[in-house]
Amino acid sequence: MHLLHFLVPFRNDIRGFRRRLNPLDDAGYAVAEFAVVLPALVFMTAIGMWSINVCVSQLELQSTVATISRTAARGDSVVELIDKAQAHHIAVVVSSHDSVVSVDATKQVNVPLTALHDAVNLSASMTSSIEGGNFGQ
């Protein structure tokens, strides 16, 4: 009974309980816990930011494909739009079938840790009906 009474803190705080279990020193607990958790937090933050970057790149790719498809369906020239897309490392293929215009685009996004994966390939496609029966390049 005397041993159990010794382990119970006088003021019901956990710090007094730890001090009784390890009477040497408890000042390094917070630093050690922080040193273990910090690399994991940095890694998770970097992966989260990269994931957001991939999502934004996919939205930009879809917007580019939609703009090129609508412009080509109207019969306007899409050469400038394709050049602008290629400046952003987007590969664009425009094709015409019967009365529709198809636009396919791909973009490669590098992975920060190449040991896990080489790269992520994003793709988008859109088909629009040709307005007025003409197709402009």
PDB file of C-alpha atoms in Angstrom:
ATOM      1  CA  MET A   1       0.000   0.000   0.000  1.00  0.00           C
ATOM      2  CA  HIS A   2       2.875   2.330   0.763  1.00  0.00           C
ATOM      3  CA  LEU A   3       4.268   1.962  -2.822  1.00  0.00           C
ATOM      4  CA  LEU A   4       0.944   2.916  -4.414  1.00  0.00           C
ATOM      5  CA  HIS A   5       0.662   5.920  -2.148  1.00  0.00           C
ATOM      6  CA  PHE A   6       4.153   7.035  -3.320  1.00  0.00           C
ATOM      7  CA  LEU A   7       3.123   6.947  -7.034  1.00  0.00           C
ATOM      8  CA  VAL A   8      -0.003   9.032  -6.589  1.00  0.00           C
ATOM      9  CA  PRO A   9       0.775  12.711  -7.219  1.00  0.00           C
ATOM     10  CA  PHE A  10       0.097  15.129  -4.421  1.00  0.00           C
ATOM     11  CA  ARG A  11      -1.610  17.745  -6.586  1.00  0.00           C
ATOM     12  CA  ASN A  12      -3.139  15.397  -9.211  1.00  0.00           C
ATOM     13  CA  ASP A  13      -0.866  16.542 -12.012  1.00  0.00           C
ATOM     14  CA  ILE A  14       0.868  14.290 -14.548  1.00  0.00           C
ATOM     15  CA  ARG A  15       4.185  16.100 -14.177  1.00  0.00           C
ATOM     16  CA  GLY A  16       4.491  15.064 -10.541  1.00  0.00           C
ATOM     17  CA  PHE A  17       3.663  11.485 -11.507  1.00  0.00           C
ATOM     18  CA  ARG A  18       6.416  11.429 -14.188  1.00  0.00           C
ATOM     19  CA  ARG A  19       8.908  12.896 -11.766  1.00  0.00           C
ATOM     20  CA  ARG A  20       8.217  10.109  -9.288  1.00  0.00           C
ATOM     21  CA  LEU A  21       8.624   7.432 -11.996  1.00  0.00           C
ATOM     22  CA  ASN A  22      11.853   8.969 -13.362  1.00  0.00           C
ATOM     23  CA  PRO A  23      13.383  11.177 -10.698  1.00  0.00           C
ATOM     24  CA  LEU A  24      16.449  12.093 -12.804  1.00  0.00           C
ATOM     25  CA  ASP A  25      15.075  14.685 -15.239  1.00  0.00           C
ATOM     26  CA  ASP A  26      12.002  15.150 -17.425  1.00  0.00           C
ATOM     27  CA  ALA A  27      12.974  18.414 -19.135  1.00  0.00           C
ATOM     28  CA  GLY A  28      13.881  16.757 -22.483  1.00  0.00           C
ATOM     29  CA  TYR A  29      10.511  15.140 -23.220  1.00  0.00           C
ATOM     30  CA  ALA A  30       9.075  18.002 -25.250  1.00  0.00           C
ATOM     31  CA  VAL A  31      12.251  18.500 -27.287  1.00  0.00           C
ATOM     32  CA  ALA A  32      12.515  14.800 -28.101  1.00  0.00           C
ATOM     33  CA  GLU A  33       8.866  14.550 -29.104  1.00  0.00           C
ATOM     34  CA  PHE A  34       9.204  17.641 -31.284  1.00  0.00           C
ATOM     35  CA  ALA A  35      12.357  16.246 -32.947  1.00  0.00           C
ATOM     36  CA  VAL A  36      10.487  13.071 -33.848  1.00  0.00           C
ATOM     37  CA  VAL A  37       7.351  14.799 -35.111  1.00  0.00           C
ATOM     38  CA  LEU A  38       8.947  17.688 -37.045  1.00  0.00           C
ATOM     39  CA  PRO A  39      10.279  15.670 -40.032  1.00  0.00           C
ATOM     40  CA  ALA A  40       6.917  13.980 -40.432  1.00  0.00           C
ATOM     41  CA  LEU A  41       5.137  17.342 -40.388  1.00  0.00           C
ATOM     42  CA  VAL A  42       7.524  18.787 -42.975  1.00  0.00           C
ATOM     43  CA  PHE A  43       7.084  15.727 -45.205  1.00  0.00           C
ATOM     44  CA  MET A  44       3.275  15.807 -44.955  1.00  0.00           C
ATOM     45  CA  THR A  45       3.219  19.554 -45.671  1.00  0.00           C
ATOM     46  CA  ALA A  46       5.418  19.100 -48.763  1.00  0.00           C
ATOM     47  CA  ILE A  47       3.242  16.267 -50.075  1.00  0.00           C
ATOM     48  CA  GLY A  48       0.108  18.326 -49.445  1.00  0.00           C
ATOM     49  CA  MET A  49       1.483  21.347 -51.282  1.00  0.00           C
ATOM     50  CA  TRP A  50       2.596  19.157 -54.209  1.00  0.00           C
ATOM     51  CA  SER A  51      -0.884  17.580 -54.357  1.00  0.00           C
ATOM     52  CA  ILE A  52      -2.475  21.016 -54.539  1.00  0.00           C
ATOM     53  CA  ASN A  53      -0.027  21.924 -57.324  1.00  0.00           C
ATOM     54  CA  VAL A  54      -1.068  18.815 -59.288  1.00  0.00           C
ATOM     55  CA  CYS A  55      -4.757  19.691 -58.864  1.00  0.00           C
ATOM     56  CA  VAL A  56      -4.183  23.252 -60.071  1.00  0.00           C
ATOM     57  CA  SER A  57      -2.187  21.962 -63.064  1.00  0.00           C
ATOM     58  CA  GLN A  58      -5.046  19.600 -63.967  1.00  0.00           C
ATOM     59  CA  LEU A  59      -7.558  22.460 -63.815  1.00  0.00           C
ATOM     60  CA  GLU A  60      -5.332  24.633 -66.025  1.00  0.00           C
ATOM     61  CA  LEU A  61      -4.984  21.739 -68.487  1.00  0.00           C
ATOM     62  CA  GLN A  62      -8.738  21.265 -68.667  1.00  0.00           C
ATOM     63  CA  SER A  63      -9.281  24.987 -69.149  1.00  0.00           C
ATOM     64  CA  THR A  64      -6.707  25.084 -71.964  1.00  0.00           C
ATOM     65  CA  VAL A  65      -8.321  22.126 -73.729  1.00  0.00           C
ATOM     66  CA  ALA A  66     -11.779  23.651 -73.415  1.00  0.00           C
ATOM     67  CA  THR A  67     -10.603  26.989 -74.831  1.00  0.00           C
ATOM     68  CA  ILE A  68      -8.825  25.371 -77.786  1.00  0.00           C
ATOM     69  CA  SER A  69     -11.800  23.108 -78.512  1.00  0.00           C
ATOM     70  CA  ARG A  70     -14.340  25.941 -78.493  1.00  0.00           C
ATOM     71  CA  THR A  71     -12.085  28.154 -80.616  1.00  0.00           C
ATOM     72  CA  ALA A  72     -11.534  25.385 -83.175  1.00  0.00           C
ATOM     73  CA  ALA A  73     -15.273  24.600 -83.266  1.00  0.00           C
ATOM     74  CA  ARG A  74     -16.013  28.250 -84.135  1.00  0.00           C
ATOM     75  CA  GLY A  75     -13.585  27.998 -87.034  1.00  0.00           C
ATOM     76  CA  ASP A  76     -11.013  30.417 -85.624  1.00  0.00           C
ATOM     77  CA  SER A  77      -7.267  29.797 -85.723  1.00  0.00           C
ATOM     78  CA  VAL A  78      -5.899  27.853 -82.765  1.00  0.00           C
ATOM     79  CA  VAL A  79      -2.194  28.137 -83.650  1.00  0.00           C
ATOM     80  CA  GLU A  80      -1.542  30.861 -81.074  1.00  0.00           C
ATOM     81  CA  LEU A  81      -3.374  28.931 -78.362  1.00  0.00           C
ATOM     82  CA  ILE A  82      -1.410  25.766 -79.117  1.00  0.00           C
ATOM     83  CA  ASP A  83       1.874  27.710 -79.054  1.00  0.00           C
ATOM     84  CA  LYS A  84       0.914  29.217 -75.708  1.00  0.00           C
ATOM     85  CA  ALA A  85       0.068  25.755 -74.359  1.00  0.00           C
ATOM     86  CA  GLN A  86       3.370  24.336 -75.586  1.00  0.00           C
ATOM     87  CA  ALA A  87       5.182  27.141 -73.791  1.00  0.00           C
ATOM     88  CA  HIS A  88       3.678  25.694 -70.575  1.00  0.00           C
ATOM     89  CA  HIS A  89       4.925  22.181 -71.503  1.00  0.00           C
ATOM     90  CA  ILE A  90       1.498  20.962 -72.621  1.00  0.00           C
ATOM     91  CA  ALA A  91       1.339  18.630 -75.626  1.00  0.00           C
ATOM     92  CA  VAL A  92      -1.823  19.326 -77.641  1.00  0.00           C
ATOM     93  CA  VAL A  93      -3.374  17.263 -80.463  1.00  0.00           C
ATOM     94  CA  VAL A  94      -6.296  18.757 -82.415  1.00  0.00           C
ATOM     95  CA  SER A  95      -8.257  16.543 -84.789  1.00  0.00           C
ATOM     96  CA  SER A  96     -11.492  16.773 -86.765  1.00  0.00           C
ATOM     97  CA  HIS A  97     -13.900  13.880 -87.277  1.00  0.00           C
ATOM     98  CA  ASP A  98     -17.115  14.349 -89.273  1.00  0.00           C
ATOM     99  CA  SER A  99     -18.733  17.345 -87.570  1.00  0.00           C
ATOM    100  CA  VAL A 100     -16.775  17.446 -84.301  1.00  0.00           C
ATOM    101  CA  VAL A 101     -13.427  18.766 -83.148  1.00  0.00           C
ATOM    102  CA  SER A 102     -11.461  16.692 -80.651  1.00  0.00           C
ATOM    103  CA  VAL A 103      -8.676  18.161 -78.545  1.00  0.00           C
ATOM    104  CA  ASP A 104      -6.406  15.962 -76.441  1.00  0.00           C
ATOM    105  CA  ALA A 105      -3.679  17.348 -74.191  1.00  0.00           C
ATOM    106  CA  THR A 106      -1.127  15.871 -71.824  1.00  0.00           C
ATOM    107  CA  LYS A 107       1.262  17.366 -69.312  1.00  0.00           C
ATOM    108  CA  GLN A 108       3.939  15.725 -67.220  1.00  0.00           C
ATOM    109  CA  VAL A 109       4.349  16.837 -63.604  1.00  0.00           C
ATOM    110  CA  ASN A 110       7.498  15.754 -61.782  1.00  0.00           C
ATOM    111  CA  VAL A 111       7.323  14.108 -58.382  1.00  0.00           C
ATOM    112  CA  PRO A 112       9.507  15.721 -55.695  1.00  0.00           C
ATOM    113  CA  LEU A 113      10.763  12.340 -54.430  1.00  0.00           C
ATOM    114  CA  THR A 114      11.843  10.461 -57.531  1.00  0.00           C
ATOM    115  CA  ALA A 115      12.521   7.335 -55.483  1.00  0.00           C
ATOM    116  CA  LEU A 116       8.763   6.892 -55.084  1.00  0.00           C
ATOM    117  CA  HIS A 117       7.677   7.596 -58.660  1.00  0.00           C
ATOM    118  CA  ASP A 118       9.148   9.164 -61.807  1.00  0.00           C
ATOM    119  CA  ALA A 119       6.400  11.591 -62.851  1.00  0.00           C
ATOM    120  CA  VAL A 120       2.644  12.031 -63.011  1.00  0.00           C
ATOM    121  CA  ASN A 121       1.028  12.347 -66.430  1.00  0.00           C
ATOM    122  CA  LEU A 122      -2.025  14.573 -66.526  1.00  0.00           C
ATOM    123  CA  SER A 123      -4.417  14.421 -69.456  1.00  0.00           C
ATOM    124  CA  ALA A 124      -7.563  16.145 -70.617  1.00  0.00           C
ATOM    125  CA  SER A 125      -9.744  15.888 -73.679  1.00  0.00           C
ATOM    126  CA  MET A 126     -12.781  17.639 -75.065  1.00  0.00           C
ATOM    127  CA  THR A 127     -14.986  17.248 -78.100  1.00  0.00           C
ATOM    128  CA  SER A 128     -17.005  20.124 -79.551  1.00  0.00           C
ATOM    129  CA  SER A 129     -19.415  20.281 -82.467  1.00  0.00           C
ATOM    130  CA  ILE A 130     -18.162  22.308 -85.418  1.00  0.00           C
ATOM    131  CA  GLU A 131     -20.182  25.482 -85.874  1.00  0.00           C
ATOM    132  CA  GLY A 132     -20.959  26.389 -89.478  1.00  0.00           C
ATOM    133  CA  GLY A 133     -19.299  23.270 -90.921  1.00  0.00           C
ATOM    134  CA  ASN A 134     -15.746  24.698 -91.100  1.00  0.00           C
ATOM    135  CA  PHE A 135     -12.564  23.736 -89.289  1.00  0.00           C
ATOM    136  CA  GLY A 136      -9.783  26.242 -88.657  1.00  0.00           C
ATOM    137  CA  GLN A 137      -6.187  25.391 -87.850  1.00  0.00           C
TER     138      GLN A 137
END
